[in-house]
Amino acid sequence: MPSERRLRRVTRLRRSLACAAMLALVPLGGSAIAATDRATLEQLRRGDVRLAAIGHRLATGNAVLCDDRVPAIGLVVHAIDQYSADEQGDARAIFGFDTAVAIEGVVPGSAAARAGIRPDESIVSVNDRPIPRSDGAGHVHTRDSFVALLDAQPVDRPLRLTLRRAGRDRAVVVPPSPGCRSYFELRPGPALDASADGVQVQISGAFLDRFSDDQVAVVVAHELAHNILRHRRRLDAAGISRGVFREFGRNGRLFRATEDEADRLSVYLLRNAGWDPELAVRFWQGPGTRIAGGIFYSRTHSSPARRAELIAQEIAALPAGAPIPYRPSLLARQDAPLR
């Protein structure tokens, strides 16, 4: 197993994004790469794909709940300039990078998987539009430019991708697969941290280390609910403080209101994506208690026991025989001012 120190260092260099599409890696061979480096990157790949599969299932299963939809074909992608200059040689040797953007993984059962797309292929074009070239800006600029290109394509039409591996191109047609515009990103660190900024959902790798996929889905559904309910925008409009005073007074009250609202919507997100929402009740009654962070945390979040209670109440209020997918009345609050 790669050391935690090495894992953190490589993860800082390469942050893959599990988006409505996905990003990936490509091997050329020929370079002698340390076994620990390869093992570290393969460990990161497994984590990225695992989170991607959970996020993809939620994003596509709840597409009817989202006004802002994008092609959610089930790829995990990254770009060569997400690596530092002294790491790019190793990255090319392990993952290929025949172009600036490559496929790290493919979500099983996704539209991309059904089209025959495989890990370790590079992306040449999308609907005959060339992918962005690395401009040296570094970090995630090239990756995000590719995601913008993909998101600009029609959600209700097939996508034509040109892929390259070992210098040979092939064309694939991916069937339509609309999903909510949200991107799922794994970040390093031993703390149990999760956040949503209106577009991205980020969770720490500690969740994958400590919880099952079903349990991680509870956390991801909660964060996706924040994005669907436009909580960041609504909190900003309410003039709340995100600094040292976020836990106090009106700030803490409004933060807690959005956290409770996200828990309630997560019931429907899980159900629409094929999970039993009772998972969320059991999570907050048991393993989720590890996430609670003391007195200040409790000012912005209900206690785990209260969260389990709120979720159970929402499940009980679900209409008998409600269809799947189901649009709850809670969505009417997407643009309601927070007071």
PDB file of C-alpha atoms in Angstrom, residues 1 26 42 61 73 96 107 117 119 128 133 149 151 161 211 219 226 243 246 279 300 313 320 329-331 336:
ATOM      1  CA  MET A   1       0.000   0.000   0.000  1.00  0.00           C
ATOM      2  CA  VAL A  26      -3.497   6.200 -20.681  1.00  0.00           C
ATOM      3  CA  GLU A  42      -3.859   3.079  -9.446  1.00  0.00           C
ATOM      4  CA  GLY A  61     -31.340   9.184 -11.663  1.00  0.00           C
ATOM      5  CA  ILE A  73     -21.977   9.769 -20.079  1.00  0.00           C
ATOM      6  CA  GLY A  96      -0.216   7.629 -22.143  1.00  0.00           C
ATOM      7  CA  VAL A 107     -18.485   4.032 -14.808  1.00  0.00           C
ATOM      8  CA  ILE A 117     -15.050   3.302 -24.167  1.00  0.00           C
ATOM      9  CA  PRO A 119      -9.800   3.406 -19.534  1.00  0.00           C
ATOM     10  CA  ASP A 128     -15.787  16.792 -34.269  1.00  0.00           C
ATOM     11  CA  ARG A 133      -4.772  21.956 -25.907  1.00  0.00           C
ATOM     12  CA  LEU A 149     -16.843  21.669 -24.211  1.00  0.00           C
ATOM     13  CA  ASP A 151     -21.297  20.245 -21.270  1.00  0.00           C
ATOM     14  CA  LEU A 161     -16.100  10.987 -29.610  1.00  0.00           C
ATOM     15  CA  PHE A 211     -17.627   3.706   4.665  1.00  0.00           C
ATOM     16  CA  VAL A 219     -23.194  11.806   2.021  1.00  0.00           C
ATOM     17  CA  HIS A 226     -27.326  21.526  -1.701  1.00  0.00           C
ATOM     18  CA  GLY A 243     -15.973  33.259   8.343  1.00  0.00           C
ATOM     19  CA  ARG A 246     -20.710  31.421  10.588  1.00  0.00           C
ATOM     20  CA  LEU A 279     -30.007   3.894   4.386  1.00  0.00           C
ATOM     21  CA  THR A 300     -24.638  24.726  11.708  1.00  0.00           C
ATOM     22  CA  GLN A 313     -40.214  11.934   8.859  1.00  0.00           C
ATOM     23  CA  ALA A 320     -47.995   5.907  -1.304  1.00  0.00           C
ATOM     24  CA  SER A 329     -42.726  19.782  -3.544  1.00  0.00           C
ATOM     25  CA  LEU A 330     -39.534  20.754  -1.722  1.00  0.00           C
ATOM     26  CA  LEU A 331     -38.083  21.773  -5.099  1.00  0.00           C
ATOM     27  CA  ALA A 336     -37.030  31.048  -2.029  1.00  0.00           C
TER      28      ALA A 336
END
